Amino acid sequence: MKVGIVMGSKSDYPVVERTEKILSDFGVEFETHVFSAHRTPKQAADFAAGAEAHGIELIIAAAGKAAHLGGVLAAYTPLPVIGIPVKSSTLDGLDSLLSTVQMPKGVPVATVAIDGAENAGLLAVQILSVKYPELRKQFTEYKAKMEADIVAIDAEFRK
Ligand code: RP5
């Protein structure tokens, strides 16, 4: 199982490395690229068109400003695409969010929150877990731990 991560610029990496950490924690292999929908559109399109043949099962696209990367990659592949709108401009990421999420019907990009890097990784794990039962088990354990941690914090307030 392999995830392809694409960011529009090296400057997006502080966000993307949080997605990489989640995938690593779940033992999901990934490869990370820098392709821009505007600066290197040919490379972006070629990557998306060839991703399935290279064993990639899902793509995560992180971009800011006029963030068309997720949509362009989704246009060239049947694989599911998760978009991370990156906060990288004076508009606080609202520009990136709208550019990523407002896809025309027929070409969805599953968009997480602005800078929602961890949720992008977790959503990738959930999607892949439909095919890989061991991932589903890990994700179920992750949720149980999250619940137990919050229950323990609540109990702290009652001491
Ligand atoms: C977008 O523009 C990138 O995804 C990045 O979020 C933003 C700024 O890019 P740089 O000017 O830092 O390369 O295309």
PDB file of C-alpha atoms and ligand atoms in Angstrom:
ATOM      1  CA  MET A   1       0.000   0.000   0.000  1.00  0.00           C
ATOM      2  CA  LYS A   2       1.405   3.393  -0.946  1.00  0.00           C
ATOM      3  CA  VAL A   3       0.237   7.010  -0.719  1.00  0.00           C
ATOM      4  CA  GLY A   4       1.483   9.752  -3.025  1.00  0.00           C
ATOM      5  CA  ILE A   5       1.901  13.117  -1.308  1.00  0.00           C
ATOM      6  CA  VAL A   6       2.244  16.186  -3.506  1.00  0.00           C
ATOM      7  CA  MET A   7       2.904  19.725  -2.307  1.00  0.00           C
ATOM      8  CA  GLY A   8       2.801  22.844  -4.424  1.00  0.00           C
ATOM      9  CA  SER A   9       6.023  24.240  -2.984  1.00  0.00           C
ATOM     10  CA  LYS A  10       8.797  23.263  -0.609  1.00  0.00           C
ATOM     11  CA  SER A  11       7.376  25.976   1.658  1.00  0.00           C
ATOM     12  CA  ASP A  12       4.374  23.683   2.298  1.00  0.00           C
ATOM     13  CA  TYR A  13       6.602  21.043   3.907  1.00  0.00           C
ATOM     14  CA  PRO A  14       6.117  22.086   7.564  1.00  0.00           C
ATOM     15  CA  VAL A  15       2.448  21.146   7.075  1.00  0.00           C
ATOM     16  CA  VAL A  16       3.111  18.073   4.956  1.00  0.00           C
ATOM     17  CA  GLU A  17       5.567  16.546   7.402  1.00  0.00           C
ATOM     18  CA  ARG A  18       2.744  16.281   9.946  1.00  0.00           C
ATOM     19  CA  THR A  19       0.850  14.142   7.416  1.00  0.00           C
ATOM     20  CA  GLU A  20       3.967  12.051   6.857  1.00  0.00           C
ATOM     21  CA  LYS A  21       4.220  11.475  10.618  1.00  0.00           C
ATOM     22  CA  ILE A  22       0.667  10.087  10.793  1.00  0.00           C
ATOM     23  CA  LEU A  23       1.253   7.772   7.824  1.00  0.00           C
ATOM     24  CA  SER A  24       4.535   6.590   9.354  1.00  0.00           C
ATOM     25  CA  ASP A  25       2.816   5.940  12.693  1.00  0.00           C
ATOM     26  CA  PHE A  26       0.328   3.657  10.902  1.00  0.00           C
ATOM     27  CA  GLY A  27       3.041   1.986   8.823  1.00  0.00           C
ATOM     28  CA  VAL A  28       1.730   3.350   5.532  1.00  0.00           C
ATOM     29  CA  GLU A  29       4.369   3.792   2.843  1.00  0.00           C
ATOM     30  CA  PHE A  30       4.418   7.129   1.048  1.00  0.00           C
ATOM     31  CA  GLU A  31       6.407   9.107  -1.487  1.00  0.00           C
ATOM     32  CA  THR A  32       6.498  12.898  -1.371  1.00  0.00           C
ATOM     33  CA  HIS A  33       6.838  15.205  -4.372  1.00  0.00           C
ATOM     34  CA  VAL A  34       6.872  18.901  -5.181  1.00  0.00           C
ATOM     35  CA  PHE A  35       4.683  19.580  -8.216  1.00  0.00           C
ATOM     36  CA  SER A  36       2.800  22.795  -8.822  1.00  0.00           C
ATOM     37  CA  ALA A  37      -0.473  23.105 -10.729  1.00  0.00           C
ATOM     38  CA  HIS A  38       0.816  26.412 -12.105  1.00  0.00           C
ATOM     39  CA  ARG A  39       4.621  26.258 -12.104  1.00  0.00           C
ATOM     40  CA  THR A  40       5.099  22.625 -13.200  1.00  0.00           C
ATOM     41  CA  PRO A  41       1.707  21.595 -14.573  1.00  0.00           C
ATOM     42  CA  LYS A  42       3.136  18.959 -16.916  1.00  0.00           C
ATOM     43  CA  GLN A  43       4.979  17.190 -14.089  1.00  0.00           C
ATOM     44  CA  ALA A  44       1.865  17.328 -11.906  1.00  0.00           C
ATOM     45  CA  ALA A  45      -0.332  15.871 -14.641  1.00  0.00           C
ATOM     46  CA  ASP A  46       2.190  13.156 -15.555  1.00  0.00           C
ATOM     47  CA  PHE A  47       2.499  12.128 -11.911  1.00  0.00           C
ATOM     48  CA  ALA A  48      -1.265  11.865 -11.443  1.00  0.00           C
ATOM     49  CA  ALA A  49      -1.800  10.023 -14.713  1.00  0.00           C
ATOM     50  CA  GLY A  50       0.909   7.472 -13.836  1.00  0.00           C
ATOM     51  CA  ALA A  51       0.259   7.147 -10.116  1.00  0.00           C
ATOM     52  CA  GLU A  52      -1.922   4.038 -10.266  1.00  0.00           C
ATOM     53  CA  ALA A  53       0.603   2.225 -12.461  1.00  0.00           C
ATOM     54  CA  HIS A  54       3.283   3.052  -9.878  1.00  0.00           C
ATOM     55  CA  GLY A  55       1.343   1.309  -7.120  1.00  0.00           C
ATOM     56  CA  ILE A  56      -0.069   4.447  -5.516  1.00  0.00           C
ATOM     57  CA  GLU A  57      -3.567   3.921  -4.091  1.00  0.00           C
ATOM     58  CA  LEU A  58      -4.416   7.409  -2.867  1.00  0.00           C
ATOM     59  CA  ILE A  59      -3.056  10.928  -3.373  1.00  0.00           C
ATOM     60  CA  ILE A  60      -2.773  13.740  -0.831  1.00  0.00           C
ATOM     61  CA  ALA A  61      -2.302  17.235  -2.272  1.00  0.00           C
ATOM     62  CA  ALA A  62      -1.191  20.193  -0.147  1.00  0.00           C
ATOM     63  CA  ALA A  63      -1.180  23.682  -1.610  1.00  0.00           C
ATOM     64  CA  GLY A  64      -1.798  27.272  -0.709  1.00  0.00           C
ATOM     65  CA  LYS A  65      -3.055  30.512  -2.260  1.00  0.00           C
ATOM     66  CA  ALA A  66      -4.880  29.703  -5.556  1.00  0.00           C
ATOM     67  CA  ALA A  67      -4.680  26.054  -4.541  1.00  0.00           C
ATOM     68  CA  HIS A  68      -5.638  24.180  -7.697  1.00  0.00           C
ATOM     69  CA  LEU A  69      -3.243  21.302  -7.138  1.00  0.00           C
ATOM     70  CA  GLY A  70      -5.706  18.796  -5.657  1.00  0.00           C
ATOM     71  CA  GLY A  71      -8.216  19.491  -8.405  1.00  0.00           C
ATOM     72  CA  VAL A  72      -5.671  19.177 -11.202  1.00  0.00           C
ATOM     73  CA  LEU A  73      -4.337  15.888  -9.839  1.00  0.00           C
ATOM     74  CA  ALA A  74      -7.911  14.590  -9.432  1.00  0.00           C
ATOM     75  CA  ALA A  75      -8.587  15.500 -13.058  1.00  0.00           C
ATOM     76  CA  TYR A  76      -5.861  13.100 -14.208  1.00  0.00           C
ATOM     77  CA  THR A  77      -6.446  10.073 -11.969  1.00  0.00           C
ATOM     78  CA  PRO A  78      -9.259   7.767 -10.855  1.00  0.00           C
ATOM     79  CA  LEU A  79      -7.556   7.469  -7.426  1.00  0.00           C
ATOM     80  CA  PRO A  80      -9.100   9.293  -4.453  1.00  0.00           C
ATOM     81  CA  VAL A  81      -7.502  12.680  -3.785  1.00  0.00           C
ATOM     82  CA  ILE A  82      -7.412  14.340  -0.373  1.00  0.00           C
ATOM     83  CA  GLY A  83      -6.721  18.070  -0.389  1.00  0.00           C
ATOM     84  CA  ILE A  84      -4.973  20.042   2.352  1.00  0.00           C
ATOM     85  CA  PRO A  85      -5.520  23.779   1.997  1.00  0.00           C
ATOM     86  CA  VAL A  86      -2.298  25.373   3.272  1.00  0.00           C
ATOM     87  CA  LYS A  87      -2.335  28.703   5.059  1.00  0.00           C
ATOM     88  CA  SER A  88       0.362  30.492   3.099  1.00  0.00           C
ATOM     89  CA  SER A  89      -0.947  33.933   2.249  1.00  0.00           C
ATOM     90  CA  THR A  90      -2.330  37.120   3.726  1.00  0.00           C
ATOM     91  CA  LEU A  91      -5.830  35.622   3.428  1.00  0.00           C
ATOM     92  CA  ASP A  92      -5.117  33.148   6.241  1.00  0.00           C
ATOM     93  CA  GLY A  93      -5.829  30.076   4.116  1.00  0.00           C
ATOM     94  CA  LEU A  94      -9.410  30.930   3.210  1.00  0.00           C
ATOM     95  CA  ASP A  95      -8.244  31.325  -0.397  1.00  0.00           C
ATOM     96  CA  SER A  96      -6.627  27.861  -0.280  1.00  0.00           C
ATOM     97  CA  LEU A  97      -9.680  26.292   1.352  1.00  0.00           C
ATOM     98  CA  LEU A  98     -12.103  27.579  -1.246  1.00  0.00           C
ATOM     99  CA  SER A  99      -9.771  26.781  -4.153  1.00  0.00           C
ATOM    100  CA  THR A 100      -9.411  23.206  -2.921  1.00  0.00           C
ATOM    101  CA  VAL A 101     -12.930  22.392  -1.797  1.00  0.00           C
ATOM    102  CA  GLN A 102     -15.071  24.061  -4.467  1.00  0.00           C
ATOM    103  CA  MET A 103     -14.676  21.377  -7.101  1.00  0.00           C
ATOM    104  CA  PRO A 104     -17.166  20.922  -9.911  1.00  0.00           C
ATOM    105  CA  LYS A 105     -19.263  17.769  -9.692  1.00  0.00           C
ATOM    106  CA  GLY A 106     -17.601  14.712 -11.171  1.00  0.00           C
ATOM    107  CA  VAL A 107     -14.124  15.556  -9.847  1.00  0.00           C
ATOM    108  CA  PRO A 108     -14.188  15.434  -6.038  1.00  0.00           C
ATOM    109  CA  VAL A 109     -11.315  16.436  -3.765  1.00  0.00           C
ATOM    110  CA  ALA A 110     -11.895  15.322  -0.161  1.00  0.00           C
ATOM    111  CA  THR A 111     -10.839  18.502   1.572  1.00  0.00           C
ATOM    112  CA  VAL A 112      -9.674  18.696   5.186  1.00  0.00           C
ATOM    113  CA  ALA A 113      -9.387  21.842   7.305  1.00  0.00           C
ATOM    114  CA  ILE A 114      -6.897  24.625   6.642  1.00  0.00           C
ATOM    115  CA  ASP A 115      -3.502  23.127   7.569  1.00  0.00           C
ATOM    116  CA  GLY A 116      -5.406  19.945   8.552  1.00  0.00           C
ATOM    117  CA  ALA A 117      -2.390  17.761   7.942  1.00  0.00           C
ATOM    118  CA  GLU A 118      -3.091  15.139  10.592  1.00  0.00           C
ATOM    119  CA  ASN A 119      -6.671  14.615   9.439  1.00  0.00           C
ATOM    120  CA  ALA A 120      -5.439  14.169   5.864  1.00  0.00           C
ATOM    121  CA  GLY A 121      -3.234  11.318   7.048  1.00  0.00           C
ATOM    122  CA  LEU A 122      -6.004   9.837   9.166  1.00  0.00           C
ATOM    123  CA  LEU A 123      -8.547  10.048   6.357  1.00  0.00           C
ATOM    124  CA  ALA A 124      -6.069   8.318   4.067  1.00  0.00           C
ATOM    125  CA  VAL A 125      -5.713   5.545   6.650  1.00  0.00           C
ATOM    126  CA  GLN A 126      -9.505   5.227   6.914  1.00  0.00           C
ATOM    127  CA  ILE A 127      -9.958   5.016   3.137  1.00  0.00           C
ATOM    128  CA  LEU A 128      -7.183   2.449   2.765  1.00  0.00           C
ATOM    129  CA  SER A 129      -8.568   0.477   5.727  1.00  0.00           C
ATOM    130  CA  VAL A 130     -11.539  -0.552   3.596  1.00  0.00           C
ATOM    131  CA  LYS A 131      -9.049  -2.745   1.721  1.00  0.00           C
ATOM    132  CA  TYR A 132      -6.528  -3.463   4.496  1.00  0.00           C
ATOM    133  CA  PRO A 133      -8.086  -4.971   7.670  1.00  0.00           C
ATOM    134  CA  GLU A 134      -4.888  -4.462   9.691  1.00  0.00           C
ATOM    135  CA  LEU A 135      -5.170  -0.716   9.120  1.00  0.00           C
ATOM    136  CA  ARG A 136      -8.803  -0.784  10.246  1.00  0.00           C
ATOM    137  CA  LYS A 137      -7.720  -2.511  13.461  1.00  0.00           C
ATOM    138  CA  GLN A 138      -5.011   0.120  14.028  1.00  0.00           C
ATOM    139  CA  PHE A 139      -7.441   2.959  13.380  1.00  0.00           C
ATOM    140  CA  THR A 140      -9.999   1.450  15.765  1.00  0.00           C
ATOM    141  CA  GLU A 141      -7.290   1.276  18.435  1.00  0.00           C
ATOM    142  CA  TYR A 142      -6.291   4.878  17.679  1.00  0.00           C
ATOM    143  CA  LYS A 143      -9.863   6.035  18.291  1.00  0.00           C
ATOM    144  CA  ALA A 144     -10.153   3.993  21.489  1.00  0.00           C
ATOM    145  CA  LYS A 145      -6.937   5.559  22.810  1.00  0.00           C
ATOM    146  CA  MET A 146      -8.156   9.037  21.916  1.00  0.00           C
ATOM    147  CA  GLU A 147     -11.371   8.367  23.841  1.00  0.00           C
ATOM    148  CA  ALA A 148      -9.523   6.941  26.852  1.00  0.00           C
ATOM    149  CA  ASP A 149      -7.160   9.936  26.930  1.00  0.00           C
ATOM    150  CA  ILE A 150     -10.039  12.417  26.975  1.00  0.00           C
ATOM    151  CA  VAL A 151     -11.970  10.431  29.593  1.00  0.00           C
ATOM    152  CA  ALA A 152      -8.824  10.548  31.769  1.00  0.00           C
ATOM    153  CA  ILE A 153      -8.549  14.310  31.290  1.00  0.00           C
ATOM    154  CA  ASP A 154     -12.193  14.706  32.261  1.00  0.00           C
ATOM    155  CA  ALA A 155     -11.541  12.652  35.406  1.00  0.00           C
ATOM    156  CA  GLU A 156      -8.686  15.022  36.318  1.00  0.00           C
ATOM    157  CA  PHE A 157     -11.207  17.840  36.619  1.00  0.00           C
ATOM    158  CA  ARG A 158     -13.185  15.828  39.176  1.00  0.00           C
ATOM    159  CA  LYS A 159     -10.275  15.300  41.595  1.00  0.00           C
TER     160      LYS A 159
HETATM  161  C1  RP5 B   1       1.399  27.665  -3.581  1.00  0.00           C
HETATM  162  O1  RP5 B   1       1.852  28.925  -3.245  1.00  0.00           O
HETATM  163  C2  RP5 B   1       2.204  26.704  -2.751  1.00  0.00           C
HETATM  164  O2  RP5 B   1       1.474  25.537  -2.519  1.00  0.00           O
HETATM  165  C3  RP5 B   1       2.471  27.468  -1.481  1.00  0.00           C
HETATM  166  O3  RP5 B   1       1.505  27.185  -0.486  1.00  0.00           O
HETATM  167  C4  RP5 B   1       2.314  28.918  -1.913  1.00  0.00           C
HETATM  168  C5  RP5 B   1       3.591  29.700  -1.805  1.00  0.00           C
HETATM  169  O4  RP5 B   1       4.599  29.068  -2.564  1.00  0.00           O
HETATM  170  P1  RP5 B   1       6.085  29.659  -2.568  1.00  0.00           P
HETATM  171  O5  RP5 B   1       5.986  31.028  -3.157  1.00  0.00           O
HETATM  172  O6  RP5 B   1       6.539  29.689  -1.134  1.00  0.00           O
HETATM  173  O7  RP5 B   1       6.896  28.705  -3.402  1.00  0.00           O
HETATM  174  O8  RP5 B   1       1.559  27.399  -4.940  1.00  0.00           O
END
